[in-house]
Short mmCIF file of C-alpha atoms and ligand atoms in Angstrom, two decimals:
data_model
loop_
_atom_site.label_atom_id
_atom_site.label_comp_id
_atom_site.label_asym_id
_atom_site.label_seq_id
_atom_site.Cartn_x
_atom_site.Cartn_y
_atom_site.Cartn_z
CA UNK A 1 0.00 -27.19 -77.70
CA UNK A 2 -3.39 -26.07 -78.82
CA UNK A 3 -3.85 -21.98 -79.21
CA UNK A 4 -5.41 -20.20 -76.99
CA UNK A 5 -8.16 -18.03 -78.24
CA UNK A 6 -9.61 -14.92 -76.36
CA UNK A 7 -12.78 -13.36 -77.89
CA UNK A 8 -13.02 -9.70 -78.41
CA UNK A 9 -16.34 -9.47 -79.96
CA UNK A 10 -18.05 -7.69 -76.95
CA UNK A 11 -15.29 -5.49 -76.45
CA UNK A 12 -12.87 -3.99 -79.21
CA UNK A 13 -15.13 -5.36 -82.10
CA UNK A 14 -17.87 -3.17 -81.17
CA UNK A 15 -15.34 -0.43 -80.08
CA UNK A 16 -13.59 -0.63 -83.36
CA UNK A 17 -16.77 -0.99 -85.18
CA UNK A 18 -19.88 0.46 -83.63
CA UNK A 19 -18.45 3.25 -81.49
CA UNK A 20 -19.06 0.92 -78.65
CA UNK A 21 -22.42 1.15 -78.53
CA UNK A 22 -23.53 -2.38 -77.54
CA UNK A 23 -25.95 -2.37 -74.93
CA UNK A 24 -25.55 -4.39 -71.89
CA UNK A 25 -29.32 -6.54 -73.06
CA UNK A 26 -27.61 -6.89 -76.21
CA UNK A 27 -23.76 -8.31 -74.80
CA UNK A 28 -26.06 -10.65 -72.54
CA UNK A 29 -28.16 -12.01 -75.44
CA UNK A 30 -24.96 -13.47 -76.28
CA UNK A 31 -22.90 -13.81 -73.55
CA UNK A 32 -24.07 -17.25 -72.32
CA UNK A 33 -23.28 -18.83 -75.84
CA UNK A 34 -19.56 -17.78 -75.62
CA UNK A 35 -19.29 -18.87 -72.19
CA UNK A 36 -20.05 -22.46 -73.57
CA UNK A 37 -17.79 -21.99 -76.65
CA UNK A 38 -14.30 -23.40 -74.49
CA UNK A 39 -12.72 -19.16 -75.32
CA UNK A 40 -9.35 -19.10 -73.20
CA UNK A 41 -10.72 -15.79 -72.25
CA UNK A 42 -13.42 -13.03 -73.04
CA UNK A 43 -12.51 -9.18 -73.52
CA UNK A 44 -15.64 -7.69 -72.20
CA UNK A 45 -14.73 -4.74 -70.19
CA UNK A 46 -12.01 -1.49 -70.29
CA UNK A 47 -10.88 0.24 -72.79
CA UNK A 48 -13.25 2.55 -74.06
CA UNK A 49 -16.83 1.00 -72.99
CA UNK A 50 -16.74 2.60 -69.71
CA UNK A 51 -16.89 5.90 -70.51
CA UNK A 52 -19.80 4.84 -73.25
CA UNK A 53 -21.57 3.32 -70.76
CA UNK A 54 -21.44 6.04 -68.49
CA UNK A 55 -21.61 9.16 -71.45
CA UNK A 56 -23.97 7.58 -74.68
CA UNK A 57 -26.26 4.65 -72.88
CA UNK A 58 -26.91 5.69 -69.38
CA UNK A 59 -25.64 1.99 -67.84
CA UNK A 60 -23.69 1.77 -64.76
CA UNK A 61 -20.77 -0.15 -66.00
CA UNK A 62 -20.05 -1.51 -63.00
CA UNK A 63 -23.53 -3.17 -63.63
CA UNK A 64 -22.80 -4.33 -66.46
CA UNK A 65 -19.23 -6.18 -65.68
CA UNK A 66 -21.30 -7.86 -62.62
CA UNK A 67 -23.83 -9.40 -65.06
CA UNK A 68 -21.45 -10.46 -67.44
CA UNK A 69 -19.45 -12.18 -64.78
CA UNK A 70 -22.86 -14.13 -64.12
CA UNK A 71 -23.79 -15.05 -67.71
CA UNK A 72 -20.22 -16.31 -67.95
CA UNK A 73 -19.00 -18.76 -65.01
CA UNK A 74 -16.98 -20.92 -66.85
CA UNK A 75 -14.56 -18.09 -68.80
CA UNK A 76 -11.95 -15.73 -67.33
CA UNK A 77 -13.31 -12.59 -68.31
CA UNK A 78 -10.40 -10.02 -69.45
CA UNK A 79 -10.43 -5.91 -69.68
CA UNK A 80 -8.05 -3.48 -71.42
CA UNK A 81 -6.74 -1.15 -68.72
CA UNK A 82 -4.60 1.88 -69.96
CA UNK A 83 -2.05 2.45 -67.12
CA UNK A 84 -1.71 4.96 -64.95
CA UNK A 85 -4.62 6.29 -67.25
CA UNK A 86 -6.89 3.36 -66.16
CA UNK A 87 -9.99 3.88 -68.77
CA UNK A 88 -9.84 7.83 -68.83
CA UNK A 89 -7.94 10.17 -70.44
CA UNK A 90 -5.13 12.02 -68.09
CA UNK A 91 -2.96 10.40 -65.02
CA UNK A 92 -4.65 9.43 -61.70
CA UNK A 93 -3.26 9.18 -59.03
CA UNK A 94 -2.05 5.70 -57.49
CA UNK A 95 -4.62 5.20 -54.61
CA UNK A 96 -7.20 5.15 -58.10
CA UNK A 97 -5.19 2.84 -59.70
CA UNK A 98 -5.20 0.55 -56.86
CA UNK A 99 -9.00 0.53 -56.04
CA UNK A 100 -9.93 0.69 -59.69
CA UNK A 101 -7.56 -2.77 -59.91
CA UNK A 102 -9.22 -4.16 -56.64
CA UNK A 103 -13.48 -3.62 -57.49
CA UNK A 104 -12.49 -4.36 -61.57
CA UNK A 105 -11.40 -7.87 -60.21
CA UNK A 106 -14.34 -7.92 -57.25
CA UNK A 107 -16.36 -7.59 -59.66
CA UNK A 108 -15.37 -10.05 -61.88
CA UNK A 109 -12.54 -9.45 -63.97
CA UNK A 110 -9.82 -12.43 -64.32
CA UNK A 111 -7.32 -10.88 -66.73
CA UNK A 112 -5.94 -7.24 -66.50
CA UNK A 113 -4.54 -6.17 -69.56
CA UNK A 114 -2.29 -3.29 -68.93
CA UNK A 115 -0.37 -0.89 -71.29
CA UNK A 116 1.18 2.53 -72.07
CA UNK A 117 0.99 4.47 -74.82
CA UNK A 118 4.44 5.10 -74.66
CA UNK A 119 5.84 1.98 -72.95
CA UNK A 120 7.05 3.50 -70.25
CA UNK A 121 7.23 0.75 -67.37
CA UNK A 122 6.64 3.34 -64.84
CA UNK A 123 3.32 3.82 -66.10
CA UNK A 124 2.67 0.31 -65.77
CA UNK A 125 3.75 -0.17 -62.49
CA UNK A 126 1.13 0.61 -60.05
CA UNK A 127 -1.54 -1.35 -62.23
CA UNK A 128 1.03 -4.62 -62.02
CA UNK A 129 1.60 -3.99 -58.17
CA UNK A 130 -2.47 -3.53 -57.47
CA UNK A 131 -3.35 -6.62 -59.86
CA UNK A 132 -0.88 -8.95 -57.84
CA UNK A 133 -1.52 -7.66 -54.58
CA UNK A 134 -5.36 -8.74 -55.38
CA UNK A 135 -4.70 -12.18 -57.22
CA UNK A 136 -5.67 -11.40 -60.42
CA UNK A 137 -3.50 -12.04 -63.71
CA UNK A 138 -1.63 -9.53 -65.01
CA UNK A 139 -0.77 -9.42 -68.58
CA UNK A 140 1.22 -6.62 -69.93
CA UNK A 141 0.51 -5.25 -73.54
CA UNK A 142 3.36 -3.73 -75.41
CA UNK A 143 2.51 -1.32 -77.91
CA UNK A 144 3.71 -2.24 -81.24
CA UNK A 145 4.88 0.19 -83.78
CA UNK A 146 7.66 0.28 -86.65
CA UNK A 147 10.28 3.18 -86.11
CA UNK A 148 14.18 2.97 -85.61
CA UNK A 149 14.15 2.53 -82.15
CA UNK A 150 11.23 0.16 -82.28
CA UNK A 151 13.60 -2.74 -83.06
CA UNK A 152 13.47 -6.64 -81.90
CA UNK A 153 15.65 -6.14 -79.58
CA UNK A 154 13.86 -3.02 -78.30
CA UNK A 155 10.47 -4.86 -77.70
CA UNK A 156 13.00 -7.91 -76.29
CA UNK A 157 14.62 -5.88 -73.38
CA UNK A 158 10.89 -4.42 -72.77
CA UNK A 159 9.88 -8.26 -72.35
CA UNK A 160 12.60 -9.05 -70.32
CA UNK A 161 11.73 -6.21 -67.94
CA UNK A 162 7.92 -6.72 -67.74
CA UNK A 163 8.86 -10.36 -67.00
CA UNK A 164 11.13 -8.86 -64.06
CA UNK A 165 8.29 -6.40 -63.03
CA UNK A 166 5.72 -9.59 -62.53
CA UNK A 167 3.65 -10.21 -65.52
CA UNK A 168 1.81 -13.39 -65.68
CA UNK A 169 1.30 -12.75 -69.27
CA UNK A 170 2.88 -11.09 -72.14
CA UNK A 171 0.81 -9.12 -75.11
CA UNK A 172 1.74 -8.04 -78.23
CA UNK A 173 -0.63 -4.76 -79.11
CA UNK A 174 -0.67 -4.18 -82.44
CA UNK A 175 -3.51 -1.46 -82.37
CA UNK A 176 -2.86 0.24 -85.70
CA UNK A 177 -2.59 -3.26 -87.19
CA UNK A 178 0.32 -3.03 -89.17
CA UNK A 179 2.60 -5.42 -87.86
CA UNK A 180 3.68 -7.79 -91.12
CA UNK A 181 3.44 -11.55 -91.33
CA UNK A 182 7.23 -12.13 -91.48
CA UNK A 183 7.93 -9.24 -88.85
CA UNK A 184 5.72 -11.35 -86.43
CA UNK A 185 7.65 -14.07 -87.04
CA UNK A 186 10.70 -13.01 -85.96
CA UNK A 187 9.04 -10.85 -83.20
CA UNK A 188 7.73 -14.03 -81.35
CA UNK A 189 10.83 -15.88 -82.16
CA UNK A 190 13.14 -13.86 -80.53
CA UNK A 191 10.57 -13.26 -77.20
CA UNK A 192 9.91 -17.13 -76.96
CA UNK A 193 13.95 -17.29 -76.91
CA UNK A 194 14.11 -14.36 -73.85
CA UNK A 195 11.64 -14.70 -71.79
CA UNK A 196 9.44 -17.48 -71.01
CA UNK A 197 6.10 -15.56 -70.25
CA UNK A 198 3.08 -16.90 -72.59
CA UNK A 199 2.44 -14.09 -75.24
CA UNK A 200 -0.55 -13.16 -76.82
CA UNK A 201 -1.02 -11.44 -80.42
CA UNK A 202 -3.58 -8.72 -80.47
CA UNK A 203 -4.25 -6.86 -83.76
CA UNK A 204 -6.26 -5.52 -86.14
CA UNK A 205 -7.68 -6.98 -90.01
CA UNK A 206 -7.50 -3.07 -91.21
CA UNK A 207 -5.27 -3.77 -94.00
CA UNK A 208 -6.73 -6.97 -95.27
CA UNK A 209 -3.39 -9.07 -94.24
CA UNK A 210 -3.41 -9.78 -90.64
CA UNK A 211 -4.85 -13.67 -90.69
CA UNK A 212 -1.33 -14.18 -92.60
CA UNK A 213 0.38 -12.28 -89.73
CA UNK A 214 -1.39 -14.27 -86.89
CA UNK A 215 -0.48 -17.75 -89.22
CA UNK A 216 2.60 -16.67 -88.97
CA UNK A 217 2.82 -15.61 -85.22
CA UNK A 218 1.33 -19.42 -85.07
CA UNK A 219 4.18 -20.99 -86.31
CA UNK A 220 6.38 -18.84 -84.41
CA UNK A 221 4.67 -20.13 -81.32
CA UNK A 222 2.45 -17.77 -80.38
CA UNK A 223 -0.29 -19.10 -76.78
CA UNK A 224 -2.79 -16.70 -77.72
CA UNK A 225 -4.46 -15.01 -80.57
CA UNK A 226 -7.22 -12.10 -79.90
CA UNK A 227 -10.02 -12.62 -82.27
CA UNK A 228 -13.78 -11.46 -82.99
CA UNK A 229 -16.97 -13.52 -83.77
CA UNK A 230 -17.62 -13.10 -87.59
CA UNK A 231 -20.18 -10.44 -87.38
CA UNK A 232 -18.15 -7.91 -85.49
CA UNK A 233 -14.60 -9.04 -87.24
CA UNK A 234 -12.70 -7.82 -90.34
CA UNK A 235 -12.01 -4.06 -91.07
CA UNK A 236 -11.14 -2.59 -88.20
CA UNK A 237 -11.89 -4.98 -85.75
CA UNK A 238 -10.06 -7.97 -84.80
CA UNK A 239 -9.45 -11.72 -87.62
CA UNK A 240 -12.22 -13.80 -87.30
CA UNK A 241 -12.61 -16.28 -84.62
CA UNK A 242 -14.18 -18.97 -86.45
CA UNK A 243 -11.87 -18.77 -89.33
CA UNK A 244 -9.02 -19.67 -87.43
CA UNK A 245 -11.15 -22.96 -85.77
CA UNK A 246 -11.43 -23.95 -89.74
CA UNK A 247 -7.68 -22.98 -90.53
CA UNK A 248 -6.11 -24.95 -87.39
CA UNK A 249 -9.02 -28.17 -87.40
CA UNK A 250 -6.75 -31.14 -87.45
CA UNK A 251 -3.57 -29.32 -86.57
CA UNK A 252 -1.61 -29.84 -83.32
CA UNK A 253 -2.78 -26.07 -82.46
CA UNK A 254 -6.70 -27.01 -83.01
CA UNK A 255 -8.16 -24.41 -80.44
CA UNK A 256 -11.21 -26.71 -80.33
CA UNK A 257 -13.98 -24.71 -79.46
CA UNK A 258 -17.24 -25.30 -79.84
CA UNK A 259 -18.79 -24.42 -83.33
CA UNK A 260 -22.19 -25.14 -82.76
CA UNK A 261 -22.05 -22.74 -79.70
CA UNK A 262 -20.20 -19.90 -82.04
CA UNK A 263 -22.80 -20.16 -84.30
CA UNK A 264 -25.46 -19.89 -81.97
CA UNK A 265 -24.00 -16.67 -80.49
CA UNK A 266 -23.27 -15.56 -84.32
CA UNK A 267 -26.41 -15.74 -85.43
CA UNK A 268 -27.73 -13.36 -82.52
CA UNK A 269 -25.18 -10.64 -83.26
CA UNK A 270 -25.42 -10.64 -86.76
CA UNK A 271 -29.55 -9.69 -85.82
CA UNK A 272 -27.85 -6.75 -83.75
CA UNK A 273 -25.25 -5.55 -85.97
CA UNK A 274 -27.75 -5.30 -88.82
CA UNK A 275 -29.71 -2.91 -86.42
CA UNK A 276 -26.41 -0.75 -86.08
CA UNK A 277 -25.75 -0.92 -90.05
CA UNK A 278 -29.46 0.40 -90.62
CA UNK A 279 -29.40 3.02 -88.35
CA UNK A 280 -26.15 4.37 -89.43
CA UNK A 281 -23.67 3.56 -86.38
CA UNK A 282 -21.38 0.89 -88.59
CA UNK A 283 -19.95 2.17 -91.18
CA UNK A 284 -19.22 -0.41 -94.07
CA UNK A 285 -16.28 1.47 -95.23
CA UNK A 286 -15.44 0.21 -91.66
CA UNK A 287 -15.80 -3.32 -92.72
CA UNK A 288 -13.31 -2.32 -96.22
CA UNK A 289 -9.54 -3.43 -96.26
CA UNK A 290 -7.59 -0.18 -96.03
CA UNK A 291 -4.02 -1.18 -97.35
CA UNK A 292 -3.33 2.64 -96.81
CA UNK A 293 -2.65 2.33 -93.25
CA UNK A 294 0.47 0.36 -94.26
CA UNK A 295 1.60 3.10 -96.59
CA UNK A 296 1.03 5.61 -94.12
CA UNK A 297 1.62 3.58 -90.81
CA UNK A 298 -1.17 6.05 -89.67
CA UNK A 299 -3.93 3.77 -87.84
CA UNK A 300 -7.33 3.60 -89.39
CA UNK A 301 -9.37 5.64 -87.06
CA UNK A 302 -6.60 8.37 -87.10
CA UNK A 303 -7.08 8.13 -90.73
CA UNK A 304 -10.59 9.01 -90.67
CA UNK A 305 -10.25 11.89 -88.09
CA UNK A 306 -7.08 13.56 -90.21
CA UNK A 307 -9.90 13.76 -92.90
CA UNK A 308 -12.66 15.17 -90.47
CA UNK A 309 -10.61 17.86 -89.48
CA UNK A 310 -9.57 18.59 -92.57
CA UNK A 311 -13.02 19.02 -94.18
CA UNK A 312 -14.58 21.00 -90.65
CA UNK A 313 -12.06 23.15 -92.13
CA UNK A 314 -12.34 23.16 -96.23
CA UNK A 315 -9.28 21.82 -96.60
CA UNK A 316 -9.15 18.65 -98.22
CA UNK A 317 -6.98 19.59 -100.20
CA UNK A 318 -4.18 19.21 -97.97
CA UNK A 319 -5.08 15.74 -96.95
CA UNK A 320 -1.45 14.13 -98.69
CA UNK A 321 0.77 17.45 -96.98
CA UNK A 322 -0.85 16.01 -94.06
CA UNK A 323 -0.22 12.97 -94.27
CA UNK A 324 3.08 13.60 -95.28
CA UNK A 325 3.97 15.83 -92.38
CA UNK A 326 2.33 13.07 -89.94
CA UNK A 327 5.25 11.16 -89.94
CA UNK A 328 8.00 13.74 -89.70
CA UNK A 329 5.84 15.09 -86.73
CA UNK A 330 6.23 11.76 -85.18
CA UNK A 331 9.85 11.58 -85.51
CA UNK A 332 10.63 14.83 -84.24
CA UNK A 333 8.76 13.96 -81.23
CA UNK A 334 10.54 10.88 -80.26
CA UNK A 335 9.11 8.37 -82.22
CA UNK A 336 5.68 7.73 -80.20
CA UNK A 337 3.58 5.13 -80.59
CA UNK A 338 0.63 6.35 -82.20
CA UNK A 339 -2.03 5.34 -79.76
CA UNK A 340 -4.48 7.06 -78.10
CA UNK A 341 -3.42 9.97 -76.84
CA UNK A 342 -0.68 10.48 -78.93
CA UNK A 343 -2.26 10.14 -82.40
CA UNK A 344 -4.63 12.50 -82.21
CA UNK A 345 -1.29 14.93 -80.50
CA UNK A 346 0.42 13.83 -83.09
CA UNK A 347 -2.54 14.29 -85.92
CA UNK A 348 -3.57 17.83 -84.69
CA UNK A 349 0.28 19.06 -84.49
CA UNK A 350 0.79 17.93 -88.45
CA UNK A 351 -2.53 19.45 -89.36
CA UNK A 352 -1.71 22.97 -87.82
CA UNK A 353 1.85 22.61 -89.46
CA UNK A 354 0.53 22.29 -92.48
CA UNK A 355 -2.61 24.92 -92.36
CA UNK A 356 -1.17 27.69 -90.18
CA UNK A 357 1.99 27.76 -93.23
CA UNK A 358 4.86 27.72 -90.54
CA UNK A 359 5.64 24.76 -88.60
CA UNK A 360 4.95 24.60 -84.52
CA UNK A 361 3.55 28.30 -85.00
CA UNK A 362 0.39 26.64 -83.03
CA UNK A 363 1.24 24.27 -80.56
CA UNK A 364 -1.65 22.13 -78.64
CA UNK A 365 -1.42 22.01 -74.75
CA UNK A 366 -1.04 18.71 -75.02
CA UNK A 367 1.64 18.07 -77.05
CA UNK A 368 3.46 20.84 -75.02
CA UNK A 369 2.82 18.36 -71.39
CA UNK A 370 4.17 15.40 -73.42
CA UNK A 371 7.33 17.64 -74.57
CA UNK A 372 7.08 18.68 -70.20
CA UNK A 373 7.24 14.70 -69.52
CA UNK A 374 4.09 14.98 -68.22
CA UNK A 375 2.61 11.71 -70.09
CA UNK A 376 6.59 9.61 -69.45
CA UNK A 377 9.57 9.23 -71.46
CA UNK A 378 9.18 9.44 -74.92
CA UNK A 379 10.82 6.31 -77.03
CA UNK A 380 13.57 7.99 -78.72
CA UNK A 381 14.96 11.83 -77.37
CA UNK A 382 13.07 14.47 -78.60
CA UNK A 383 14.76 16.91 -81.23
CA UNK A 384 16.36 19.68 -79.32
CA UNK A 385 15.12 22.24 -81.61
CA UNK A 386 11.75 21.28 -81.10
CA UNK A 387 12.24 21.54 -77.28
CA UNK A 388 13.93 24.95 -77.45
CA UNK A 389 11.11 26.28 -80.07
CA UNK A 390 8.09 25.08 -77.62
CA UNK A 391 9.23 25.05 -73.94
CA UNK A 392 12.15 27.02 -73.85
CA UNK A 393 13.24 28.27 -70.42
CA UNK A 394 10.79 24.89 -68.41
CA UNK A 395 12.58 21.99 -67.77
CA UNK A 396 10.67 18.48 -68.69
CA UNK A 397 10.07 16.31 -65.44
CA UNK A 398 12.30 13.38 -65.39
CA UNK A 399 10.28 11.32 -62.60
CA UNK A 400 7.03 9.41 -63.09
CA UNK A 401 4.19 12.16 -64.11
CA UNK A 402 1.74 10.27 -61.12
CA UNK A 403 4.41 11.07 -58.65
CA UNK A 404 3.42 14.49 -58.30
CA UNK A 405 -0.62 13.26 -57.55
CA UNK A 406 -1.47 13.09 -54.43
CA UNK A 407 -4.61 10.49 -53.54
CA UNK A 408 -7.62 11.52 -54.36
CA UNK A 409 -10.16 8.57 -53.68
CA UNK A 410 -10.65 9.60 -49.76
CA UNK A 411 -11.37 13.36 -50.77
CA UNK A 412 -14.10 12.58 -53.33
CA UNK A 413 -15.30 10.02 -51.36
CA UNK A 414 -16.11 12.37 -48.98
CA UNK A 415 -17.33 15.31 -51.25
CA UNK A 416 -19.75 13.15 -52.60
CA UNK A 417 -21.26 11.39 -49.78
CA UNK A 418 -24.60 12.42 -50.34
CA UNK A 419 -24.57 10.74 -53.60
CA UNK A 420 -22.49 7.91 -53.88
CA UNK A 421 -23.93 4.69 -52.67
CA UNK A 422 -20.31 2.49 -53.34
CA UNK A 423 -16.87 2.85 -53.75
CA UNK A 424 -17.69 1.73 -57.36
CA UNK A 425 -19.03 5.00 -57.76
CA UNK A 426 -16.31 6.50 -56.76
CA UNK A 427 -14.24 5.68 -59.06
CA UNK A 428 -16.44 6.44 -62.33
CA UNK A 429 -16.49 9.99 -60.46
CA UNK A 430 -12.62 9.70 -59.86
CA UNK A 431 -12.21 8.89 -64.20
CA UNK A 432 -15.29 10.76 -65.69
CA UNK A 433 -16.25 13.52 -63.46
CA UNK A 434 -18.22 15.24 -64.66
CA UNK A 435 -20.69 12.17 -66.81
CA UNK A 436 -20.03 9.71 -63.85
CA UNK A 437 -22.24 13.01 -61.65
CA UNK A 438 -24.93 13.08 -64.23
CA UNK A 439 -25.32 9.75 -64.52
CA UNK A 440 -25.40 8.99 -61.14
CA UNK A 441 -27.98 11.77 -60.43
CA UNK A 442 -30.12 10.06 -62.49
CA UNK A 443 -29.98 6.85 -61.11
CA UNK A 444 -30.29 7.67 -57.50
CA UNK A 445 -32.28 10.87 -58.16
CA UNK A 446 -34.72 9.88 -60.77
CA UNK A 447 -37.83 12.58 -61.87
CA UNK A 448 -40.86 11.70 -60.53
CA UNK A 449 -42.61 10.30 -63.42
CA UNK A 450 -46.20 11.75 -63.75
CA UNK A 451 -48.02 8.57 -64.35
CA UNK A 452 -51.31 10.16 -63.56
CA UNK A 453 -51.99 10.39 -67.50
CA UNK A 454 -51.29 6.79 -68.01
CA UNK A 455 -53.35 5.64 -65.29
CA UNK A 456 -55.91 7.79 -66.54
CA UNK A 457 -56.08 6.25 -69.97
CA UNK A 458 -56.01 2.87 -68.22
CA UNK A 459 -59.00 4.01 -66.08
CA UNK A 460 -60.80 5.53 -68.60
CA UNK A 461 -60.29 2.89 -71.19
CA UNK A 462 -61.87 0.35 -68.37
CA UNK A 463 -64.58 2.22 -68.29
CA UNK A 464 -66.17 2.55 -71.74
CO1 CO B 501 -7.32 -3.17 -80.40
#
């Protein structure tokens, strides 16, 4: 059966690679192109573009997802949502969840693309429940990793009860993009056996190997491969989607898409990622293979910001203790993925080990709520002594963290009245407080614009 392929230039390529700065004009210079290309799906929304929208390019994301949906009528359009964390940074409660899943697919979403840092299914649940109850496809993303309790037959009982949950979809989230061509093979292998859900390969080129992995996951059977349009793909981003239309022309998994429509869109973003090199926003280290991550099995990004700590702080030198003490960090906390927010829990607790001289002497709040069971079960028990060190005398939760939230999307509702003009607004208040306010103030509440000087000029140039 042909592969599926779902385009992820307009979100993670621009994430991974321009800080997610695309502009809304920019995505919709382009977006009619890959709407003719024959994508499975598009990636255009979640993740981490609606807090950029909201915090770096004053856009109403909302906005933007609506347009999008309108450039595009012939392509499911996908988003990343982060569980119980939808696209924020803490736990909402489950009345969020469910109105976040509702308008996100009102609006125009197809695909919801749900996953947990820490694969805990409870974390999932209310997303899966929500995206059901309002006909929209659920996919569920497992976060890959390598440790000893991230075995085959770990991510195979995960499958089985995702499957059992509801997925329509299964997705294999690589996002440190270190998962290894023969890995992947037997990965896929053993889910096609178990479970008979469609699964979908999502990675990252970091290391310079990962077309081998997805040729691989191909012959292994893989339905879907995530991929970027060549000028946002390699480095950090996603394989390149028209590499893989050249690798698989002529074989029974031909995706078939249109070139000539690839090429068009292609040639417009290359126009706007040159603009981003110039001005500084893409870095072209971004665009180097970085083989390290494998070494390491430290993700790219977490790479960068173990070195931009350690230099805010003169301290370079310690770059290999840290990196060093990364991984034994990880393992005395269970074995987390490391995803957002765990890498950078995980990256600041190795870099105070090794710079305050004793170990856990300094302890972030936030590694203390994940130790509390505050962000779920971790993959593999935490190491008692750790436990006794940090939070000796509390006793970690052992229910789901959004149990103890009680709705909140009534109450702001209400307290913002005066502002709000739709329950879309809402909910960027409900994730982003404090941005979604100033943002929103300056939509509804513009300053008067003095044009008297303009109209002056005008005027006055008229007149001579
Ligand atoms: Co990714």
């Amino acid at each position: 059966m042909a592969l599926k392929i779902v385009e992820t230039c307009l979100r993670d390529g621009h994430q991974s690679l321009l800080a997610t700065r695309l502009t809304t004009k920019e995505i919709l210079e382009v977006a009619s192109d890959l709407d003719q290309a024959g994508y499975y799906a598009l990636e255009v929304w979640g993740g981490a573009t609606f807090d950029a929208c909201l915090r770096f390019l004053n856009e109403d994301p909302w906005e933007r997802l609506r347009l999008i949906r309108k450039a595009c009528p012939n392509t499911k359009l996908q988003m990343l949502f982060r569980g119980q964390n939808i696209l924020g940074y803490r736990h909402y409660a489950d009345d969020i969840v469910d109105q976040f899943v509702r308008l996100s697919l009102h609006n125009g979403i197809d695909i919801i693309r749900v996953f947990d840092a820490l694969n805990d299914v409870r974390n999932l649940r209310q997303a899966v429940t929500s995206t059901r109850k309002y006909g929209g496809h659920c996919q569920i993303a497992l976060s890959y990793t390598t440790s000893p309790v991230h075995t085959v037959q770990y991510y195979v009982d995960l499958a089985k009860e995702v499957e059992h949950m509801g997925a329509d979809s299964l997705c294999i989230k690589d996002m440190a993009g270190v998962l290894l061509p023969d890995d992947a093979y037997q990965l896929i292998t053993t889910l096609k056996a178990n479970t008979t859900l469609p699964i979908n390969l999502h990675s990252h080129a970091t290391a310079g190997m990962m077309d081998v992995t997805y040729m691989k996951a191909i012959e292994a059977g893989v339905d879907m491969i995530d991929t970027a349009l060549s000028p946002l793909s390699g480095g950090t981003s996603q394989p390149t989607t028209e590499a893989f239309c050249y690798l698989l022309k002529g074989h029974i998994e031909d995706p078939k898409l249109h070139i000539a429509a690839l090429d068009h869109a292609a040639e417009k973003l290359t126009k706007i990622k040159d603009r981003y090199l110039q001005n500084g926003t893409l870095n072209p280290k971004a665009l180097t293979p970085n083989p390290n991550i494998l070494k390491y099995q430290v993700p790219g990004g977490m790479l960068s910001n173990l070195m931009s700590q350690l230099k805010d702080q003169n301290a370079m030198d310690r770059y290999e203790a840290v990196l060093k003490e990364v991984p034994i960090v990880r393992q005395e906390l269970g074995y987390p993925p490391l995803v957002t927010p765990l890498s950078q829990m995980v990256g600041t607790q190795a870099v105070m080990n090794v710079m305050s001289g004793e170990r856990y002497k300094l302890v972030p709040k936030e590694v203390k709520e994940y130790l509390l069971g505050l962000y779920g079960k971790s993959p593999a028990p935490v190491e008692p002594w750790i436990l006794e060190k940090i939070i000796a005398g509390q006793t970690p939760i052992e229910h789901r963290p959004a149990d103890d939230l009680k709705p909140e999307f009534a109450g702001l509702k209400a307290k913002y009245g005066d502002l709000i003009r739709s329950d879309e607004d809402v909910l960027s208040i409900a994730l982003f407080e404090k941005v979604a306010l100033a943002f929103l103030e300056k939509k509804y509440h513009p300053e008067p614009q003095d044009t008297t000087d303009e109209f002056n000029v005008y005027i006055g140039g008229d007149s001579k």
